[in-house]
Amino acid sequence: MNLKIKYFGMLTEVTGCTEEQFPLIEGNIADVLQLLMNKYPLLKEKEFQVAQDQVIVDIKKPISQGEIALLPPFSGG
Amino acid sequence: MEERYNRHIILPEIGIKGQEKLLAARVLLIGAGGLGCPIAQYLAAAGVGTIGIVDFDIVEKSNLQRQVLFGESALGKNKAIMARERLKDLNPGITIHAYPERLTPKNALDYFKEYDIIVDGTDNFFTRYLINDAAVLTNKPLIYGAIYKFEGQVAVFNYKGGPTYRCLFPKEPQEGTIPNCTAMGVLGVLPGIIGTMQANEVLKMILGIGEPLSGKILFYDALKHQTQVMKLNKNQEEIDKIYAQREEFTDREEVNSYCQTTTTTVVAIKDVLTWEDTQFIDVRNQEETPKINEIKVDQIPLDQLLLHKNQLANSKKKVIFCQSGVRSKKAVALLEEQGITNCWSIKEGAHQIKEILAESVMAIDKL
């Protein structure tokens, strides 16, 4: 079972992709983020919010099958 | 009115009543840049009766790639005033107030009180959080838009007690962690798309049709032409913090943000002449005069500064000037964002610098 991870804005420059499949693990979203930060250490320095299945959620929320999106703030105008 | 707004009026969802609502509406736009230009253009064309435009900045050549209200004749002039000039011709039947100044904690609440809807077309986090908090304190809906390279975000905040920008991103990111268009570049049409979406939200809100993008944030990717809407919940704790700081709001520090350099990095040419180990950098474009040839000067136009940052001498005091002292300030902010320190902006423009240099050369000759 896989989890789809989506990246937006400057985060795609850290990960080199806009989305990827990630093995579904037990735990909460923070656990997934920890694994992602191990994979992409530069992610630790980035600001972002997390959406699970198109809803912005607290990272303490348990993982469910579906999609997790990492959403950074943009400042340009 | 019937002829100009005919295509609105014949829509049953708008009609004469809807058009009258538009003409009675008062909308305040902060920023007349990439986002602000299309926003102002469509609101004015639609007949929004009173539009206020706040922008302290001047039109530069590198703006013309996306800031569609301006042409070459506007170069060097204030954006709010130049936008009003263009919009007056587009629709002389509406009122446009140009405020050629920076939005600050001191003036924000007074401006917001005069309008029904606030639109964020700015380019830095400091002003975005200021706008959000002032919208909460004055109880005004806020139409938010922001861009990064090929991507954009749109949302309606603080609408009928809905979520605010701080419910999405509670804390202001540290300056320099997220680059803006000047530093990163942006596809010219992107602010056109995002700004037009913001204008659409304003018109829907005034007309009371459709569903406002409240409690949601839309992400747009121009390269894939994909939109995704994420649901956003209200975070009352964050909103309460804004109210709790109400008394101190106008005393809030006007922190250094992009285009807002602290005065300590601005210097007078007379003082600079006493310094040692300086590198003078002219950030004007090649064709601008007068040329400064009394001293050794490296010429790097502002829009190429980051490309050529290896020409900057690490060990020296980098003293930057331009035609009026505006671009040189931007250059310092830009370099500081990149972690390049020891940069100074000369407060005088090139004409004055040349005069002062000529005088000091004469003084040396006399010795």
PDB file of N, CA, C and O in Angstrom, chain B residues 249-305:
ATOM      1  N   PHE B 249      -1.302  47.393  18.190  1.00  0.00           N
ATOM      2  CA  PHE B 249      -1.192  47.189  16.746  1.00  0.00           C
ATOM      3  C   PHE B 249      -0.456  48.325  16.036  1.00  0.00           C
ATOM      4  O   PHE B 249       0.467  48.088  15.262  1.00  0.00           O
ATOM      5  N   THR B 250      -0.864  49.562  16.340  1.00  0.00           N
ATOM      6  CA  THR B 250      -0.247  50.674  15.609  1.00  0.00           C
ATOM      7  C   THR B 250       1.206  50.921  16.031  1.00  0.00           C
ATOM      8  O   THR B 250       1.942  51.608  15.349  1.00  0.00           O
ATOM      9  N   ASP B 251       1.594  50.315  17.157  1.00  0.00           N
ATOM     10  CA  ASP B 251       2.982  50.468  17.595  1.00  0.00           C
ATOM     11  C   ASP B 251       3.850  49.333  17.097  1.00  0.00           C
ATOM     12  O   ASP B 251       5.047  49.290  17.369  1.00  0.00           O
ATOM     13  N   ARG B 252       3.219  48.387  16.417  1.00  0.00           N
ATOM     14  CA  ARG B 252       3.969  47.247  15.911  1.00  0.00           C
ATOM     15  C   ARG B 252       5.169  47.750  15.112  1.00  0.00           C
ATOM     16  O   ARG B 252       5.048  48.702  14.337  1.00  0.00           O
ATOM     17  N   GLU B 253       6.260  47.085  15.303  1.00  0.00           N
ATOM     18  CA  GLU B 253       7.488  47.529  14.654  1.00  0.00           C
ATOM     19  C   GLU B 253       7.363  47.406  13.147  1.00  0.00           C
ATOM     20  O   GLU B 253       6.839  46.424  12.637  1.00  0.00           O
ATOM     21  N   GLU B 254       7.803  48.424  12.447  1.00  0.00           N
ATOM     22  CA  GLU B 254       7.802  48.342  10.997  1.00  0.00           C
ATOM     23  C   GLU B 254       9.066  47.615  10.582  1.00  0.00           C
ATOM     24  O   GLU B 254      10.067  48.204  10.236  1.00  0.00           O
ATOM     25  N   VAL B 255       8.975  46.300  10.675  1.00  0.00           N
ATOM     26  CA  VAL B 255      10.179  45.499  10.502  1.00  0.00           C
ATOM     27  C   VAL B 255      10.718  45.601   9.085  1.00  0.00           C
ATOM     28  O   VAL B 255       9.986  45.843   8.138  1.00  0.00           O
ATOM     29  N   ASN B 256      11.980  45.343   9.036  1.00  0.00           N
ATOM     30  CA  ASN B 256      12.659  45.324   7.760  1.00  0.00           C
ATOM     31  C   ASN B 256      12.108  44.188   6.899  1.00  0.00           C
ATOM     32  O   ASN B 256      12.107  43.059   7.284  1.00  0.00           O
ATOM     33  N   SER B 257      11.583  44.526   5.739  1.00  0.00           N
ATOM     34  CA  SER B 257      11.132  43.469   4.847  1.00  0.00           C
ATOM     35  C   SER B 257      11.685  43.797   3.484  1.00  0.00           C
ATOM     36  O   SER B 257      12.384  44.785   3.315  1.00  0.00           O
ATOM     37  N   TYR B 258      11.366  42.999   2.524  1.00  0.00           N
ATOM     38  CA  TYR B 258      11.874  43.267   1.191  1.00  0.00           C
ATOM     39  C   TYR B 258      11.467  44.679   0.770  1.00  0.00           C
ATOM     40  O   TYR B 258      10.362  45.106   1.022  1.00  0.00           O
ATOM     41  N   CYS B 259      12.305  45.392   0.120  1.00  0.00           N
ATOM     42  CA  CYS B 259      12.070  46.767  -0.329  1.00  0.00           C
ATOM     43  C   CYS B 259      11.967  47.711   0.848  1.00  0.00           C
ATOM     44  O   CYS B 259      11.464  48.804   0.737  1.00  0.00           O
ATOM     45  N   GLN B 260      12.337  47.276   2.016  1.00  0.00           N
ATOM     46  CA  GLN B 260      12.183  48.139   3.173  1.00  0.00           C
ATOM     47  C   GLN B 260      13.450  48.029   3.996  1.00  0.00           C
ATOM     48  O   GLN B 260      13.513  47.324   4.993  1.00  0.00           O
ATOM     49  N   THR B 261      14.449  48.723   3.556  1.00  0.00           N
ATOM     50  CA  THR B 261      15.745  48.584   4.182  1.00  0.00           C
ATOM     51  C   THR B 261      15.821  49.482   5.414  1.00  0.00           C
ATOM     52  O   THR B 261      15.313  50.581   5.407  1.00  0.00           O
ATOM     53  N   THR B 262      16.458  48.999   6.430  1.00  0.00           N
ATOM     54  CA  THR B 262      16.611  49.832   7.621  1.00  0.00           C
ATOM     55  C   THR B 262      17.504  51.021   7.277  1.00  0.00           C
ATOM     56  O   THR B 262      18.386  50.924   6.428  1.00  0.00           O
ATOM     57  N   THR B 263      17.283  52.133   7.968  1.00  0.00           N
ATOM     58  CA  THR B 263      18.006  53.345   7.635  1.00  0.00           C
ATOM     59  C   THR B 263      19.497  53.219   7.884  1.00  0.00           C
ATOM     60  O   THR B 263      20.280  53.980   7.359  1.00  0.00           O
ATOM     61  N   THR B 264      19.889  52.242   8.699  1.00  0.00           N
ATOM     62  CA  THR B 264      21.305  52.119   9.028  1.00  0.00           C
ATOM     63  C   THR B 264      22.152  51.754   7.816  1.00  0.00           C
ATOM     64  O   THR B 264      23.351  51.986   7.811  1.00  0.00           O
ATOM     65  N   THR B 265      21.552  51.158   6.782  1.00  0.00           N
ATOM     66  CA  THR B 265      22.349  50.801   5.609  1.00  0.00           C
ATOM     67  C   THR B 265      22.295  51.890   4.547  1.00  0.00           C
ATOM     68  O   THR B 265      22.804  51.718   3.457  1.00  0.00           O
ATOM     69  N   VAL B 266      21.638  53.014   4.872  1.00  0.00           N
ATOM     70  CA  VAL B 266      21.594  54.128   3.926  1.00  0.00           C
ATOM     71  C   VAL B 266      22.616  55.171   4.372  1.00  0.00           C
ATOM     72  O   VAL B 266      22.659  55.546   5.538  1.00  0.00           O
ATOM     73  N   VAL B 267      23.447  55.587   3.435  1.00  0.00           N
ATOM     74  CA  VAL B 267      24.529  56.512   3.808  1.00  0.00           C
ATOM     75  C   VAL B 267      24.592  57.699   2.849  1.00  0.00           C
ATOM     76  O   VAL B 267      24.088  57.626   1.729  1.00  0.00           O
ATOM     77  N   ALA B 268      25.225  58.768   3.300  1.00  0.00           N
ATOM     78  CA  ALA B 268      25.424  59.938   2.448  1.00  0.00           C
ATOM     79  C   ALA B 268      26.761  59.788   1.724  1.00  0.00           C
ATOM     80  O   ALA B 268      27.722  59.260   2.298  1.00  0.00           O
ATOM     81  N   ILE B 269      26.827  60.269   0.492  1.00  0.00           N
ATOM     82  CA  ILE B 269      28.048  60.125  -0.306  1.00  0.00           C
ATOM     83  C   ILE B 269      29.244  60.776   0.399  1.00  0.00           C
ATOM     84  O   ILE B 269      30.355  60.251   0.379  1.00  0.00           O
ATOM     85  N   LYS B 270      29.002  61.895   1.086  1.00  0.00           N
ATOM     86  CA  LYS B 270      30.098  62.591   1.779  1.00  0.00           C
ATOM     87  C   LYS B 270      30.763  61.687   2.811  1.00  0.00           C
ATOM     88  O   LYS B 270      31.986  61.694   2.961  1.00  0.00           O
ATOM     89  N   ASP B 271      29.906  60.886   3.518  1.00  0.00           N
ATOM     90  CA  ASP B 271      30.461  59.977   4.529  1.00  0.00           C
ATOM     91  C   ASP B 271      31.234  58.843   3.868  1.00  0.00           C
ATOM     92  O   ASP B 271      32.296  58.439   4.344  1.00  0.00           O
ATOM     93  N   VAL B 272      30.675  58.358   2.774  1.00  0.00           N
ATOM     94  CA  VAL B 272      31.310  57.218   2.098  1.00  0.00           C
ATOM     95  C   VAL B 272      32.717  57.575   1.634  1.00  0.00           C
ATOM     96  O   VAL B 272      33.627  56.745   1.679  1.00  0.00           O
ATOM     97  N   LEU B 273      32.902  58.836   1.224  1.00  0.00           N
ATOM     98  CA  LEU B 273      34.195  59.249   0.688  1.00  0.00           C
ATOM     99  C   LEU B 273      35.314  59.156   1.720  1.00  0.00           C
ATOM    100  O   LEU B 273      36.486  59.125   1.371  1.00  0.00           O
ATOM    101  N   THR B 274      34.940  59.078   2.997  1.00  0.00           N
ATOM    102  CA  THR B 274      35.960  58.947   4.043  1.00  0.00           C
ATOM    103  C   THR B 274      36.305  57.484   4.316  1.00  0.00           C
ATOM    104  O   THR B 274      37.203  57.190   5.085  1.00  0.00           O
ATOM    105  N   TRP B 275      35.526  56.551   3.720  1.00  0.00           N
ATOM    106  CA  TRP B 275      35.752  55.121   3.996  1.00  0.00           C
ATOM    107  C   TRP B 275      36.917  54.569   3.175  1.00  0.00           C
ATOM    108  O   TRP B 275      37.217  55.062   2.090  1.00  0.00           O
ATOM    109  N   GLU B 276      37.473  53.488   3.717  1.00  0.00           N
ATOM    110  CA  GLU B 276      38.478  52.754   2.938  1.00  0.00           C
ATOM    111  C   GLU B 276      37.893  51.414   2.530  1.00  0.00           C
ATOM    112  O   GLU B 276      36.880  50.988   3.077  1.00  0.00           O
ATOM    113  N   ASP B 277      38.551  50.753   1.587  1.00  0.00           N
ATOM    114  CA  ASP B 277      38.100  49.437   1.115  1.00  0.00           C
ATOM    115  C   ASP B 277      36.640  49.438   0.660  1.00  0.00           C
ATOM    116  O   ASP B 277      35.801  48.706   1.186  1.00  0.00           O
ATOM    117  N   THR B 278      36.357  50.288  -0.290  1.00  0.00           N
ATOM    118  CA  THR B 278      34.991  50.338  -0.800  1.00  0.00           C
ATOM    119  C   THR B 278      34.936  49.867  -2.254  1.00  0.00           C
ATOM    120  O   THR B 278      35.899  50.019  -2.995  1.00  0.00           O
ATOM    121  N   GLN B 279      33.816  49.278  -2.608  1.00  0.00           N
ATOM    122  CA  GLN B 279      33.545  48.964  -4.013  1.00  0.00           C
ATOM    123  C   GLN B 279      32.263  49.719  -4.379  1.00  0.00           C
ATOM    124  O   GLN B 279      31.213  49.495  -3.757  1.00  0.00           O
ATOM    125  N   PHE B 280      32.355  50.609  -5.362  1.00  0.00           N
ATOM    126  CA  PHE B 280      31.169  51.355  -5.772  1.00  0.00           C
ATOM    127  C   PHE B 280      30.439  50.598  -6.871  1.00  0.00           C
ATOM    128  O   PHE B 280      31.055  50.152  -7.852  1.00  0.00           O
ATOM    129  N   ILE B 281      29.137  50.445  -6.703  1.00  0.00           N
ATOM    130  CA  ILE B 281      28.352  49.718  -7.696  1.00  0.00           C
ATOM    131  C   ILE B 281      27.180  50.590  -8.152  1.00  0.00           C
ATOM    132  O   ILE B 281      26.403  51.085  -7.335  1.00  0.00           O
ATOM    133  N   ASP B 282      27.102  50.776  -9.461  1.00  0.00           N
ATOM    134  CA  ASP B 282      26.007  51.550 -10.063  1.00  0.00           C
ATOM    135  C   ASP B 282      24.973  50.542 -10.566  1.00  0.00           C
ATOM    136  O   ASP B 282      25.267  49.766 -11.478  1.00  0.00           O
ATOM    137  N   VAL B 283      23.778  50.538  -9.970  1.00  0.00           N
ATOM    138  CA  VAL B 283      22.773  49.540 -10.373  1.00  0.00           C
ATOM    139  C   VAL B 283      21.790  50.097 -11.411  1.00  0.00           C
ATOM    140  O   VAL B 283      20.747  49.521 -11.660  1.00  0.00           O
ATOM    141  N   ARG B 284      22.163  51.226 -12.018  1.00  0.00           N
ATOM    142  CA  ARG B 284      21.301  51.750 -13.094  1.00  0.00           C
ATOM    143  C   ARG B 284      21.546  50.959 -14.376  1.00  0.00           C
ATOM    144  O   ARG B 284      22.523  50.222 -14.494  1.00  0.00           O
ATOM    145  N   ASN B 285      20.680  51.154 -15.337  1.00  0.00           N
ATOM    146  CA  ASN B 285      20.885  50.520 -16.636  1.00  0.00           C
ATOM    147  C   ASN B 285      21.927  51.303 -17.419  1.00  0.00           C
ATOM    148  O   ASN B 285      22.151  52.494 -17.159  1.00  0.00           O
ATOM    149  N   GLN B 286      22.540  50.615 -18.415  1.00  0.00           N
ATOM    150  CA  GLN B 286      23.630  51.203 -19.199  1.00  0.00           C
ATOM    151  C   GLN B 286      23.322  52.608 -19.722  1.00  0.00           C
ATOM    152  O   GLN B 286      24.174  53.486 -19.710  1.00  0.00           O
ATOM    153  N   GLU B 287      22.083  52.817 -20.185  1.00  0.00           N
ATOM    154  CA  GLU B 287      21.783  54.045 -20.910  1.00  0.00           C
ATOM    155  C   GLU B 287      21.554  55.248 -19.986  1.00  0.00           C
ATOM    156  O   GLU B 287      21.430  56.376 -20.445  1.00  0.00           O
ATOM    157  N   GLU B 288      21.510  55.021 -18.686  1.00  0.00           N
ATOM    158  CA  GLU B 288      21.168  56.121 -17.788  1.00  0.00           C
ATOM    159  C   GLU B 288      22.353  57.062 -17.545  1.00  0.00           C
ATOM    160  O   GLU B 288      23.497  56.619 -17.426  1.00  0.00           O
ATOM    161  N   THR B 289      22.037  58.327 -17.488  1.00  0.00           N
ATOM    162  CA  THR B 289      23.083  59.337 -17.273  1.00  0.00           C
ATOM    163  C   THR B 289      22.712  60.199 -16.070  1.00  0.00           C
ATOM    164  O   THR B 289      21.543  60.219 -15.670  1.00  0.00           O
ATOM    165  N   PRO B 290      23.630  60.961 -15.481  1.00  0.00           N
ATOM    166  CA  PRO B 290      25.038  61.083 -15.848  1.00  0.00           C
ATOM    167  C   PRO B 290      25.854  59.877 -15.391  1.00  0.00           C
ATOM    168  O   PRO B 290      25.540  59.255 -14.386  1.00  0.00           O
ATOM    169  N   LYS B 291      26.895  59.590 -16.161  1.00  0.00           N
ATOM    170  CA  LYS B 291      27.829  58.532 -15.773  1.00  0.00           C
ATOM    171  C   LYS B 291      28.726  59.077 -14.657  1.00  0.00           C
ATOM    172  O   LYS B 291      29.106  60.254 -14.679  1.00  0.00           O
ATOM    173  N   ILE B 292      29.028  58.223 -13.720  1.00  0.00           N
ATOM    174  CA  ILE B 292      29.941  58.640 -12.643  1.00  0.00           C
ATOM    175  C   ILE B 292      31.335  58.134 -13.012  1.00  0.00           C
ATOM    176  O   ILE B 292      31.582  56.923 -13.017  1.00  0.00           O
ATOM    177  N   ASN B 293      32.240  59.072 -13.420  1.00  0.00           N
ATOM    178  CA  ASN B 293      33.585  58.622 -13.802  1.00  0.00           C
ATOM    179  C   ASN B 293      34.684  59.271 -12.950  1.00  0.00           C
ATOM    180  O   ASN B 293      35.859  59.130 -13.213  1.00  0.00           O
ATOM    181  N   GLU B 294      34.251  59.966 -11.899  1.00  0.00           N
ATOM    182  CA  GLU B 294      35.216  60.596 -11.005  1.00  0.00           C
ATOM    183  C   GLU B 294      35.896  59.551 -10.115  1.00  0.00           C
ATOM    184  O   GLU B 294      36.990  59.767  -9.596  1.00  0.00           O
ATOM    185  N   ILE B 295      35.192  58.429  -9.917  1.00  0.00           N
ATOM    186  CA  ILE B 295      35.745  57.351  -9.087  1.00  0.00           C
ATOM    187  C   ILE B 295      35.557  56.035  -9.845  1.00  0.00           C
ATOM    188  O   ILE B 295      34.807  55.985 -10.818  1.00  0.00           O
ATOM    189  N   LYS B 296      36.222  54.982  -9.374  1.00  0.00           N
ATOM    190  CA  LYS B 296      36.046  53.689 -10.042  1.00  0.00           C
ATOM    191  C   LYS B 296      34.680  53.102  -9.648  1.00  0.00           C
ATOM    192  O   LYS B 296      34.360  53.000  -8.468  1.00  0.00           O
ATOM    193  N   VAL B 297      33.903  52.747 -10.678  1.00  0.00           N
ATOM    194  CA  VAL B 297      32.542  52.249 -10.444  1.00  0.00           C
ATOM    195  C   VAL B 297      32.318  50.980 -11.258  1.00  0.00           C
ATOM    196  O   VAL B 297      32.701  50.922 -12.423  1.00  0.00           O
ATOM    197  N   ASP B 298      31.729  49.960 -10.640  1.00  0.00           N
ATOM    198  CA  ASP B 298      31.309  48.781 -11.399  1.00  0.00           C
ATOM    199  C   ASP B 298      29.830  48.944 -11.716  1.00  0.00           C
ATOM    200  O   ASP B 298      29.034  49.246 -10.822  1.00  0.00           O
ATOM    201  N   GLN B 299      29.491  48.739 -12.986  1.00  0.00           N
ATOM    202  CA  GLN B 299      28.082  48.885 -13.348  1.00  0.00           C
ATOM    203  C   GLN B 299      27.423  47.514 -13.481  1.00  0.00           C
ATOM    204  O   GLN B 299      27.813  46.691 -14.308  1.00  0.00           O
ATOM    205  N   ILE B 300      26.425  47.287 -12.610  1.00  0.00           N
ATOM    206  CA  ILE B 300      25.640  46.043 -12.676  1.00  0.00           C
ATOM    207  C   ILE B 300      24.162  46.436 -12.518  1.00  0.00           C
ATOM    208  O   ILE B 300      23.731  46.766 -11.412  1.00  0.00           O
ATOM    209  N   PRO B 301      23.380  46.447 -13.595  1.00  0.00           N
ATOM    210  CA  PRO B 301      21.977  46.844 -13.463  1.00  0.00           C
ATOM    211  C   PRO B 301      21.241  45.983 -12.428  1.00  0.00           C
ATOM    212  O   PRO B 301      21.562  44.797 -12.282  1.00  0.00           O
ATOM    213  N   LEU B 302      20.300  46.578 -11.729  1.00  0.00           N
ATOM    214  CA  LEU B 302      19.614  45.912 -10.612  1.00  0.00           C
ATOM    215  C   LEU B 302      19.078  44.537 -11.005  1.00  0.00           C
ATOM    216  O   LEU B 302      19.230  43.577 -10.257  1.00  0.00           O
ATOM    217  N   ASP B 303      18.468  44.458 -12.193  1.00  0.00           N
ATOM    218  CA  ASP B 303      17.852  43.171 -12.531  1.00  0.00           C
ATOM    219  C   ASP B 303      18.879  42.091 -12.883  1.00  0.00           C
ATOM    220  O   ASP B 303      18.519  40.951 -13.120  1.00  0.00           O
ATOM    221  N   GLN B 304      20.164  42.461 -12.935  1.00  0.00           N
ATOM    222  CA  GLN B 304      21.193  41.447 -13.199  1.00  0.00           C
ATOM    223  C   GLN B 304      22.118  41.247 -11.999  1.00  0.00           C
ATOM    224  O   GLN B 304      23.090  40.493 -12.069  1.00  0.00           O
ATOM    225  N   LEU B 305      21.758  41.939 -10.906  1.00  0.00           N
ATOM    226  CA  LEU B 305      22.661  41.970  -9.759  1.00  0.00           C
ATOM    227  C   LEU B 305      22.980  40.566  -9.222  1.00  0.00           C
ATOM    228  O   LEU B 305      24.135  40.240  -8.962  1.00  0.00           O
TER     229      LEU B 305
END
